mmCIF file of C-alpha atoms in Angstrom:
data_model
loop_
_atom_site.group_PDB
_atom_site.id
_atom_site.type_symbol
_atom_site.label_atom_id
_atom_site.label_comp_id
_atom_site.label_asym_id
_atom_site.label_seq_id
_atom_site.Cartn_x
_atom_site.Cartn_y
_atom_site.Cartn_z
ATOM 1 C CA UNK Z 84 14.200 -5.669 -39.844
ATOM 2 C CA UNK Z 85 13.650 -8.116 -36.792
ATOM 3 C CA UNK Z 86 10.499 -5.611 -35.941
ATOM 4 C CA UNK Z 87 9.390 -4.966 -39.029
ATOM 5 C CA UNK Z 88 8.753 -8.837 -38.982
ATOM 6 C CA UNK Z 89 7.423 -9.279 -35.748
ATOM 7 C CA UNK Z 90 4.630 -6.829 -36.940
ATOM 8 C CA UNK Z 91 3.925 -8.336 -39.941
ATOM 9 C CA UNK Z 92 4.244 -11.992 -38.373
ATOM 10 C CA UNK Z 93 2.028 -10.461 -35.301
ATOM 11 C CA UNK Z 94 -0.935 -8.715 -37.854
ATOM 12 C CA UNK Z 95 -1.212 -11.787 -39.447
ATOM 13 C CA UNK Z 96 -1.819 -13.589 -36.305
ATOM 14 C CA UNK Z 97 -4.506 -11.189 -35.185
ATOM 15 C CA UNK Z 98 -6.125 -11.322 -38.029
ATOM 16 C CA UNK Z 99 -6.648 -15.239 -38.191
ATOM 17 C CA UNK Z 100 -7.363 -15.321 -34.978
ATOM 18 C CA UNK Z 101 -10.752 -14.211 -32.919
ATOM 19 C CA UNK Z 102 -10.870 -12.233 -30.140
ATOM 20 C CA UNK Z 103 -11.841 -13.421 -27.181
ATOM 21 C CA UNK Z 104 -15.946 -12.410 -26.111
ATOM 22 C CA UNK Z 105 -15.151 -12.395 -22.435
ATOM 23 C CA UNK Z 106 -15.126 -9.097 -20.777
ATOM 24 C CA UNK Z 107 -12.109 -9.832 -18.593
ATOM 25 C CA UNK Z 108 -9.344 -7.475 -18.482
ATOM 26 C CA UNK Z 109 -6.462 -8.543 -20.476
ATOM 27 C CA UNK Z 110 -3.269 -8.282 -18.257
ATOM 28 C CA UNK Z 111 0.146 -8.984 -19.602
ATOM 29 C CA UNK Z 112 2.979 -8.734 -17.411
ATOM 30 C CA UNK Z 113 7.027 -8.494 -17.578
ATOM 31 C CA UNK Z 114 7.317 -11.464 -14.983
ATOM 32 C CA UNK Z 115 5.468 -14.267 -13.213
ATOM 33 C CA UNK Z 116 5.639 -12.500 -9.519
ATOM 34 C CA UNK Z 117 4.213 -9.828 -11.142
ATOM 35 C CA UNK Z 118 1.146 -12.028 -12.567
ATOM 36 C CA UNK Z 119 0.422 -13.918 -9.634
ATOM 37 C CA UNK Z 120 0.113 -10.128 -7.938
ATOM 38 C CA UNK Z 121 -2.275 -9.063 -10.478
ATOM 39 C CA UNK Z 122 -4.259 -12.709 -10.953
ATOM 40 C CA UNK Z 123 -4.856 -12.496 -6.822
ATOM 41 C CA UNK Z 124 -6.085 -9.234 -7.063
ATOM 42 C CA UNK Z 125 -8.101 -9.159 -10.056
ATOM 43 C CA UNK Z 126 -9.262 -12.819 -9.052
ATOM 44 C CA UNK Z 127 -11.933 -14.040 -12.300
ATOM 45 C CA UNK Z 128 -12.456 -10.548 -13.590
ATOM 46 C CA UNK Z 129 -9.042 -10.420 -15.003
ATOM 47 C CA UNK Z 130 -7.022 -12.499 -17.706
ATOM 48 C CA UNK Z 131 -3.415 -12.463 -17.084
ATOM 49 C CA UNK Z 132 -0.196 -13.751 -18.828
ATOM 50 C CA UNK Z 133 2.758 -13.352 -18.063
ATOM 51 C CA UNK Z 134 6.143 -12.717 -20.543
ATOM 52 C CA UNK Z 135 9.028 -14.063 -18.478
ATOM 53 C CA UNK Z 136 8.518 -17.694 -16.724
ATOM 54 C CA UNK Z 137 9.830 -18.185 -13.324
ATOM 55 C CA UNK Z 138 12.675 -19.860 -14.972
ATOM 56 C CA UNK Z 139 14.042 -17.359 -17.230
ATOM 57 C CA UNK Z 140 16.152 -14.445 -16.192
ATOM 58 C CA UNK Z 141 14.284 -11.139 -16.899
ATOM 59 C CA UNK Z 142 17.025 -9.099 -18.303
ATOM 60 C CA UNK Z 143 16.794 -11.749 -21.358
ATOM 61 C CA UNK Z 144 13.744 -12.482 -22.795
ATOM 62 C CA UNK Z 145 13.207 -13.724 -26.653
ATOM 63 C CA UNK Z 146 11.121 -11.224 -28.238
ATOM 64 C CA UNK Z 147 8.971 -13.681 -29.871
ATOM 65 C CA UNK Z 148 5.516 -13.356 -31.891
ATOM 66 C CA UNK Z 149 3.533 -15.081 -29.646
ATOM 67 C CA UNK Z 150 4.332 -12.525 -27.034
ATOM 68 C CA UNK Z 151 4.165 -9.360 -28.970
ATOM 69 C CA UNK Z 152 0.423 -11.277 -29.829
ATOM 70 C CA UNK Z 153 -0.554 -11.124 -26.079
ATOM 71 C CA UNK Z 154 0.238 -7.776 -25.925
ATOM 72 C CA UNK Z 155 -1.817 -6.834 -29.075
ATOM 73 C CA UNK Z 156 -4.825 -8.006 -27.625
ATOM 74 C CA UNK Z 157 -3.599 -6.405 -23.496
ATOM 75 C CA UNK Z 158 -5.724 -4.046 -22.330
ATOM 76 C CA UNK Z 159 -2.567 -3.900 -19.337
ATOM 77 C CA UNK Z 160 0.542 -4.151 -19.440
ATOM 78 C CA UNK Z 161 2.394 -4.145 -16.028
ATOM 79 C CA UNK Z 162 6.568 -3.796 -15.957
ATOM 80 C CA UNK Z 163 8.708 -4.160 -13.130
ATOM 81 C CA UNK Z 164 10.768 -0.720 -14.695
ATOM 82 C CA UNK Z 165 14.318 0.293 -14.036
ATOM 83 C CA UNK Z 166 15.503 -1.178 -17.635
ATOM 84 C CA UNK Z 167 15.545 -4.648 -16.316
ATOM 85 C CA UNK Z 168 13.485 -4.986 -19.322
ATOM 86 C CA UNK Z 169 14.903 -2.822 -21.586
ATOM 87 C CA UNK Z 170 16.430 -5.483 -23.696
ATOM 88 C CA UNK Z 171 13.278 -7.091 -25.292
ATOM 89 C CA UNK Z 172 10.195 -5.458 -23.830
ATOM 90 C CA UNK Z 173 10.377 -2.311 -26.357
ATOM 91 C CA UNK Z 174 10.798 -4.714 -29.347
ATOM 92 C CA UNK Z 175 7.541 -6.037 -28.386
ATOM 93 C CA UNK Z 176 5.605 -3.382 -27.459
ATOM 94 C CA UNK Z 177 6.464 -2.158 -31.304
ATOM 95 C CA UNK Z 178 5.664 -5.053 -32.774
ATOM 96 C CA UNK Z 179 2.252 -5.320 -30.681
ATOM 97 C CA UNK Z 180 0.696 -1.988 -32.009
ATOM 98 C CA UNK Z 181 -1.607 -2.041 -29.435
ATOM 99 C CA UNK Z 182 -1.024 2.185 -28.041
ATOM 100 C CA UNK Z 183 -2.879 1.711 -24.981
ATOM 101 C CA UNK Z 184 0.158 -0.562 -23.374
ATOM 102 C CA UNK Z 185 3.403 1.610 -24.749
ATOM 103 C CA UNK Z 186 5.600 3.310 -22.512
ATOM 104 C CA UNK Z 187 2.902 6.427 -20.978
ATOM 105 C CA UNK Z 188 0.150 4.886 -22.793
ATOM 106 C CA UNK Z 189 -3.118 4.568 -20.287
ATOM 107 C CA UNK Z 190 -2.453 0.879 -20.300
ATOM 108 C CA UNK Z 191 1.128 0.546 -19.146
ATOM 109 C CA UNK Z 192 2.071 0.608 -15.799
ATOM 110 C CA UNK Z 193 5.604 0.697 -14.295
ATOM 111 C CA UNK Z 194 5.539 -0.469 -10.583
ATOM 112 C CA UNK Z 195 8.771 0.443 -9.714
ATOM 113 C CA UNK Z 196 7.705 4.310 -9.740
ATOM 114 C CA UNK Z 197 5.588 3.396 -6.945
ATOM 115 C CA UNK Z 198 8.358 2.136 -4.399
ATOM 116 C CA UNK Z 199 10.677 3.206 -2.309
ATOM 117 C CA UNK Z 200 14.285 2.062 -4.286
ATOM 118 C CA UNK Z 201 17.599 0.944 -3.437
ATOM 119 C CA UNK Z 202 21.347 1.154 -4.573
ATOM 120 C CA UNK Z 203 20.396 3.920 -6.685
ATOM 121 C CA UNK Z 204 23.864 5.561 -8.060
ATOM 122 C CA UNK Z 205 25.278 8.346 -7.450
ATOM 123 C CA UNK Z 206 27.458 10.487 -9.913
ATOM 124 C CA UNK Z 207 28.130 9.082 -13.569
ATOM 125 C CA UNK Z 208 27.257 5.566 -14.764
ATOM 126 C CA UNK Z 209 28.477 3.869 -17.440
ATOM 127 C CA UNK Z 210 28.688 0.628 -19.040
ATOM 128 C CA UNK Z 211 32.365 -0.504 -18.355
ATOM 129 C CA UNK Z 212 30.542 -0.829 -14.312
ATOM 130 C CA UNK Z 213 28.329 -4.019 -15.921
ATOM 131 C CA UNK Z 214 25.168 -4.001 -15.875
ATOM 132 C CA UNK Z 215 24.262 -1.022 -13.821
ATOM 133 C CA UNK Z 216 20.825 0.091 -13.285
ATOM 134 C CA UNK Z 217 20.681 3.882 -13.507
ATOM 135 C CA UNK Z 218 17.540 4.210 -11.821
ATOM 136 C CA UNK Z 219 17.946 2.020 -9.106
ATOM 137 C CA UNK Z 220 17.470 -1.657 -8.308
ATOM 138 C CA UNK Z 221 15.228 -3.684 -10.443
ATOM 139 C CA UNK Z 222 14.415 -6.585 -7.549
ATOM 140 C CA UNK Z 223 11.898 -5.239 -5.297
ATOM 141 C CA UNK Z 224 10.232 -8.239 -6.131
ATOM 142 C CA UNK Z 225 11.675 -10.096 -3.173
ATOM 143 C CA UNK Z 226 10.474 -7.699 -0.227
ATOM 144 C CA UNK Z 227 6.804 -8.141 0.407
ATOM 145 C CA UNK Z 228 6.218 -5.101 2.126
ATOM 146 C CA UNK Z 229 7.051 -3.528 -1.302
ATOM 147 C CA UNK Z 230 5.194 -5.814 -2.460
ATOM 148 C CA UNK Z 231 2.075 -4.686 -0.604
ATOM 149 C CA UNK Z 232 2.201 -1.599 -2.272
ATOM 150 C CA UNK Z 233 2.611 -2.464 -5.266
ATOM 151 C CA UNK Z 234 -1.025 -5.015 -4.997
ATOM 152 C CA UNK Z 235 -2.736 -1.258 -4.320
ATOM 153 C CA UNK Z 236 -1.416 0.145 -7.571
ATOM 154 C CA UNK Z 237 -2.218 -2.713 -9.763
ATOM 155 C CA UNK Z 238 -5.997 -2.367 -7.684
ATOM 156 C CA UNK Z 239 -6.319 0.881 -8.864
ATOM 157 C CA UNK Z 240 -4.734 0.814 -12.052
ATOM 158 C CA UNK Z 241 -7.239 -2.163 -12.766
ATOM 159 C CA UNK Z 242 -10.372 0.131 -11.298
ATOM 160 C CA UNK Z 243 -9.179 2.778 -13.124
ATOM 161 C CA UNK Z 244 -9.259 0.769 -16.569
ATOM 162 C CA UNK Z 245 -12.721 -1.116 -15.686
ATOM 163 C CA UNK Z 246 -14.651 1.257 -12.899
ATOM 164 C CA UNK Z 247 -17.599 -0.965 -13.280
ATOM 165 C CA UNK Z 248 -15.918 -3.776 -11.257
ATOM 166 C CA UNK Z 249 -13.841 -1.026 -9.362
ATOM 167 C CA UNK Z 250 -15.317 -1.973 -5.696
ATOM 168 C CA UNK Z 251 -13.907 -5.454 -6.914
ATOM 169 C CA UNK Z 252 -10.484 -4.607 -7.343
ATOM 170 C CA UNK Z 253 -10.145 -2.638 -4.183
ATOM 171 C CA UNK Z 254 -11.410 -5.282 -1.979
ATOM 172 C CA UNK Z 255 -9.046 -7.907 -4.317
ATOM 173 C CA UNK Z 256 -5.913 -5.696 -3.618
ATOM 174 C CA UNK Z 257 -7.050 -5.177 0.373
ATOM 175 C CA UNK Z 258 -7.519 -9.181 0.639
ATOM 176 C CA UNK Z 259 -4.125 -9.676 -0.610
ATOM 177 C CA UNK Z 260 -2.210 -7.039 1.459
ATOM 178 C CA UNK Z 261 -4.027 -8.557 4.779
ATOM 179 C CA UNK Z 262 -3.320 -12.259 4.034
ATOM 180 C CA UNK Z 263 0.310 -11.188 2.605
ATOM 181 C CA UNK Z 264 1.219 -8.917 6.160
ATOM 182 C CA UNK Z 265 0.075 -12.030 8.321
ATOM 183 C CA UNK Z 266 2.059 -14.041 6.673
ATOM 184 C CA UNK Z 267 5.289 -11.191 6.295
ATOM 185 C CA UNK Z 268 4.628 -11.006 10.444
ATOM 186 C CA UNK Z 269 5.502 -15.384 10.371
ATOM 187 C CA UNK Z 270 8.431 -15.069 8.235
ATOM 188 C CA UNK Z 271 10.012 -12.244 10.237
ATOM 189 C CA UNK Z 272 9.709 -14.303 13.380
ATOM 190 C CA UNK Z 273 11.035 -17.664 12.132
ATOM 191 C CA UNK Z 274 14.108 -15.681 9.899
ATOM 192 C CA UNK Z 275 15.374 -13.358 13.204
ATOM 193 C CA UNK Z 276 17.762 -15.438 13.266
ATOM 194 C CA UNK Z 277 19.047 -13.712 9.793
ATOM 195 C CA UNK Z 278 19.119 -10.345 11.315
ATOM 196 C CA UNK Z 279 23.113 -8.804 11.404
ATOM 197 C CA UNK Z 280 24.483 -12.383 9.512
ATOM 198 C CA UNK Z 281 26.332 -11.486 6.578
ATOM 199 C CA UNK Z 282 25.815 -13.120 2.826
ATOM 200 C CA UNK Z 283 27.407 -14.007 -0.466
ATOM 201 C CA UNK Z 284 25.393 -13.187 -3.053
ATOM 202 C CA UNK Z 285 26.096 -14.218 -7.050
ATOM 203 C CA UNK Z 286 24.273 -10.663 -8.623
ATOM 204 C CA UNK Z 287 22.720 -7.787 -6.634
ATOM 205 C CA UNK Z 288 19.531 -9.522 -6.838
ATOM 206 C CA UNK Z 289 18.914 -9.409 -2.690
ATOM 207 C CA UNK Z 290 19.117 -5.685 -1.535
ATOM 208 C CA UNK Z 291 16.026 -5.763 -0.908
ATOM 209 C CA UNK Z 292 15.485 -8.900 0.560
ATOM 210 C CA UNK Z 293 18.245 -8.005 2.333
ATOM 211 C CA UNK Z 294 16.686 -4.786 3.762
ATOM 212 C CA UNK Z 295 13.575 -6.269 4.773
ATOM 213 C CA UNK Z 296 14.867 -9.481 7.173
ATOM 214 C CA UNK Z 297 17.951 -7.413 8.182
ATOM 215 C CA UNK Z 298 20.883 -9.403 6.685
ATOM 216 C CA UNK Z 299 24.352 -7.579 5.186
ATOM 217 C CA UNK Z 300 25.207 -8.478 1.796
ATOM 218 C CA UNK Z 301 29.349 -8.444 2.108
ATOM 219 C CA UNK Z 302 30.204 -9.751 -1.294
ATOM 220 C CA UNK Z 303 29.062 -10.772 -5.070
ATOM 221 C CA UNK Z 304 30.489 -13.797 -7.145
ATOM 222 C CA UNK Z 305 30.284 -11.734 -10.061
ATOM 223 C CA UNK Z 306 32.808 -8.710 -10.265
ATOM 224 C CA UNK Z 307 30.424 -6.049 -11.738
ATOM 225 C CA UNK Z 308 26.740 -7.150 -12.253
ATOM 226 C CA UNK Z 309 26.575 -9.291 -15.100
ATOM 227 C CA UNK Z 310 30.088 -9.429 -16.099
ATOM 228 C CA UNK Z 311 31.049 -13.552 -15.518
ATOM 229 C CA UNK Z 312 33.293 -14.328 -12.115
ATOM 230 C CA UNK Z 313 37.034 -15.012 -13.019
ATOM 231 C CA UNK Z 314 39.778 -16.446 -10.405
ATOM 232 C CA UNK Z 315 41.260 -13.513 -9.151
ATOM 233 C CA UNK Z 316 38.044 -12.306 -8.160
ATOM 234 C CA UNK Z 317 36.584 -15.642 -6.883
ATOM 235 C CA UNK Z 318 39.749 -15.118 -4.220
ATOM 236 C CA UNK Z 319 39.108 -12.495 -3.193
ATOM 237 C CA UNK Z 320 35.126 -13.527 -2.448
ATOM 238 C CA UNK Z 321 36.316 -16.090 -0.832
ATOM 239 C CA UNK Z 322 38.613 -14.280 1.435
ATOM 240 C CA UNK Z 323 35.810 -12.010 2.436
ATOM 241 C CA UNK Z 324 33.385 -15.036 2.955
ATOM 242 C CA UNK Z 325 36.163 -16.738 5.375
ATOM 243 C CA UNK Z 326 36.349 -12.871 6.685
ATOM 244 C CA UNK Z 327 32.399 -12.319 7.500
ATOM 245 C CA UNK Z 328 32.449 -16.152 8.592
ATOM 246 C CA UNK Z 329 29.218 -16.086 5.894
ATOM 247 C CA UNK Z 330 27.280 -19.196 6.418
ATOM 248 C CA UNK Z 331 24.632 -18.208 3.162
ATOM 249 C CA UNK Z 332 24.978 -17.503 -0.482
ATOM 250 C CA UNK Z 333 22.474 -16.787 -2.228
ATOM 251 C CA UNK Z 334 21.777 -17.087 -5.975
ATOM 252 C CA UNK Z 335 18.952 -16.457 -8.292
ATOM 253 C CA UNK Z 336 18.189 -20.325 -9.597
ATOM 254 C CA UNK Z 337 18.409 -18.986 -13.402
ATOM 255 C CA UNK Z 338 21.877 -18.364 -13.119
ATOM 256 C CA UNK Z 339 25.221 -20.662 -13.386
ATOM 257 C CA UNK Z 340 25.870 -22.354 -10.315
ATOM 258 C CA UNK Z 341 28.958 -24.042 -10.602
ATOM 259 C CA UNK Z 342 31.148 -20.998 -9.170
ATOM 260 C CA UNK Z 343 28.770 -20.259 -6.345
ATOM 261 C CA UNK Z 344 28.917 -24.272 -5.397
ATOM 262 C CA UNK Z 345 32.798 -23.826 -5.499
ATOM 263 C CA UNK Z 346 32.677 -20.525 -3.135
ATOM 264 C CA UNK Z 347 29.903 -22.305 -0.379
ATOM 265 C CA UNK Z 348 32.451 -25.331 -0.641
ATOM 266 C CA UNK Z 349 35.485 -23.821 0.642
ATOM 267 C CA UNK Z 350 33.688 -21.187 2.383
ATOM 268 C CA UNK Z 351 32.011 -23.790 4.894
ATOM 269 C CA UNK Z 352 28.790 -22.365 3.733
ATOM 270 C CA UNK Z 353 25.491 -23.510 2.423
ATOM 271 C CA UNK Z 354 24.376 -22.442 -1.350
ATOM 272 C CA UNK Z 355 20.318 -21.395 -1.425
ATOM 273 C CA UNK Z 356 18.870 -21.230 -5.470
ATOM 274 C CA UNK Z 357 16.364 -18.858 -4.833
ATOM 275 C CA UNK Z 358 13.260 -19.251 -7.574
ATOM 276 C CA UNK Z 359 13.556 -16.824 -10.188
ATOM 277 C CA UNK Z 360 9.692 -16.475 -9.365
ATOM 278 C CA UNK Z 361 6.224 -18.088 -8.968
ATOM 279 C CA UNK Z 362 5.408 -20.786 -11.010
ATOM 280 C CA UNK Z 363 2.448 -19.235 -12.504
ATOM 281 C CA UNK Z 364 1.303 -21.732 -15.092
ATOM 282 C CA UNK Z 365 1.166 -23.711 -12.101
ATOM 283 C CA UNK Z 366 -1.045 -22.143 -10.108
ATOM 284 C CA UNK Z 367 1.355 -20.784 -7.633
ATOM 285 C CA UNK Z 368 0.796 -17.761 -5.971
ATOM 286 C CA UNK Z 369 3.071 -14.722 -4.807
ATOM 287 C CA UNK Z 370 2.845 -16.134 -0.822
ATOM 288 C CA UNK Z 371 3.365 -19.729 -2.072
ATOM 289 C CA UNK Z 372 6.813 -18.666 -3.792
ATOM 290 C CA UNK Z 373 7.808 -16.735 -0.697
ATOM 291 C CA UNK Z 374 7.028 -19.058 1.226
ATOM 292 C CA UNK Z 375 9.313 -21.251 -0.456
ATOM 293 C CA UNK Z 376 11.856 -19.064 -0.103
ATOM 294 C CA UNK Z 377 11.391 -18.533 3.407
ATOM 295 C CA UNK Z 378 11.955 -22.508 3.846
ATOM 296 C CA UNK Z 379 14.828 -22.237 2.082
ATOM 297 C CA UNK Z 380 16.665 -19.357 4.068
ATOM 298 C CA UNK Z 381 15.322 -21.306 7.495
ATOM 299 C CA UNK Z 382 16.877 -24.549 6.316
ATOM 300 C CA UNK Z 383 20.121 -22.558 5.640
ATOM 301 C CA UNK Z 384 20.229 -20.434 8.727
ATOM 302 C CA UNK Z 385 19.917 -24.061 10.609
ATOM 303 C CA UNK Z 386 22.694 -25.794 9.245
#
């Protein structure tokens, strides 16, 4: 029933409304990193929106009409993958009817079969483990050189679905990876100091961020990913964070904070609230946000 009334509420909104004349390409994306990617590289031939704000946690996401409208009218549709959005995003493509952007369609594009993944899991999964990712770890996101990769795809994917303005894409994606590795070469020399620490973290958000700048990730607030911290295992995080003599945790800024405040306090450590994302309605881009998060692990790693 809920998408049998999205499409209905989403054809009547198509049809009252006109379509845009411009010739941009229509981008829709899972989440605002992911836009600000795609915006850099496809600079003013490209329309982008995306889904998820930088203050929402991707795994929930209201499937709402308004959404399911945007990608009606997509000509792309870029996910992160790995069921991070496999709550909501499915809903919407439905309710959309737009075939070019559904799962294999010519307009959907899933970056994270272009990267080289972590904590991928071995042997059965199942649900009682939380919120277990079968196909590997959903936040890439936070390692640029990933990222770099990932600005190539979306190049060609964009070339691919406008070859007019192909030469234009390329060079947008090669401008981006060139400013984004000078400034991955400045944040690797002022976070060295990161290299072999060890970390709290509240979900498995940081492997990768982890990977990149070096840093061990000894222990998570919460028990099993997504299940809610209770006592017991608070003491124990504690015990390793007094252990590991962890100075950092880290935690996504979407996400309670009162337990991880509780576990820096007695730990002797510093809490960093690292952005869920860009702000993209803001204008911020993908090197602005990292550099903000930069600033924030320096500022920890000083105290």
């Amino acid at each position: 029933m809920r998408i049998v009334l999205l499409c209905l509420t989403t054809l009547l909104a198509v049809a009252s409304e006109p379509r845009s004349a411009a010739a941009d390409l229509k981008i829709v994306t899972t989440t605002s990193d992911l836009a600000a990617v795609a915006k850099e590289v496809g600079g003013d031939l490209v329309d982008v929106t995306p889904m998820a704000l930088h203050t929402q946690d991707p795994h929930f996401v209201d499937a709402r009409p308004h959404l399911a409208l945007a990608l009606s009218r997509a000509d792309l549709l870029i996910a992160v993958g790995l069921g991070l959005e496999v709550g909501w995003l499915p809903t919407l493509q439905t309710g959309a009817r737009n075939g070019d952007i559904q799962t294999g369609g010519r307009g959907f594009l899933d970056v994270s079969r272009h990267v080289d993944l972590l904590d991928v899991p071995r042997g059965r999964v199942d649900r009682s483990e939380g919120d277990i990712h079968p196909g590997g770890n959903p936040h890439f996101m936070l390692d640029p050189r990933r990222v770099e990769r990932i600005a190539r795809v979306i190049g060609r994917k964009m070339a691919e679905l406008d070859p007019s303005h192909a030469a234009e894409y390329g060079q947008g994606a090669e401008r981006f990876v060139q400013r984004l590795a000078a400034a991955r070469r400045g944040w690797e020399r002022r976070l060295a100091s990161l290299r072999g620490t060890d970390v709290i973290a509240y979900h498995k958000s940081f492997p990768y961020l982890a990977d990149w700048l070096g840093f061990e990730v000894v222990s998570h607030v919460e028990p099993r990913p997504g299940i809610p911290p209770n006592p017991r295992h608070v003491a124990r995080v504690l015990v390793a964070a007094r252990q590991h003599h962890v100075k950092i945790v880290l935690q996504e800024s979407f996400y309670p904070e009162s337990t991880s405040e509780l576990v820096a306090e007695r730990a002797g450590a510093r809490l960093v609230r690292v952005p869920g994302g860009p702000d993209f309605r803001a204008g911020e881009s993908y090197r602005d946000f990292m550099e903000r998060v930069v600033r924030m692990l320096e500022q920890a790693a000083r105290s």
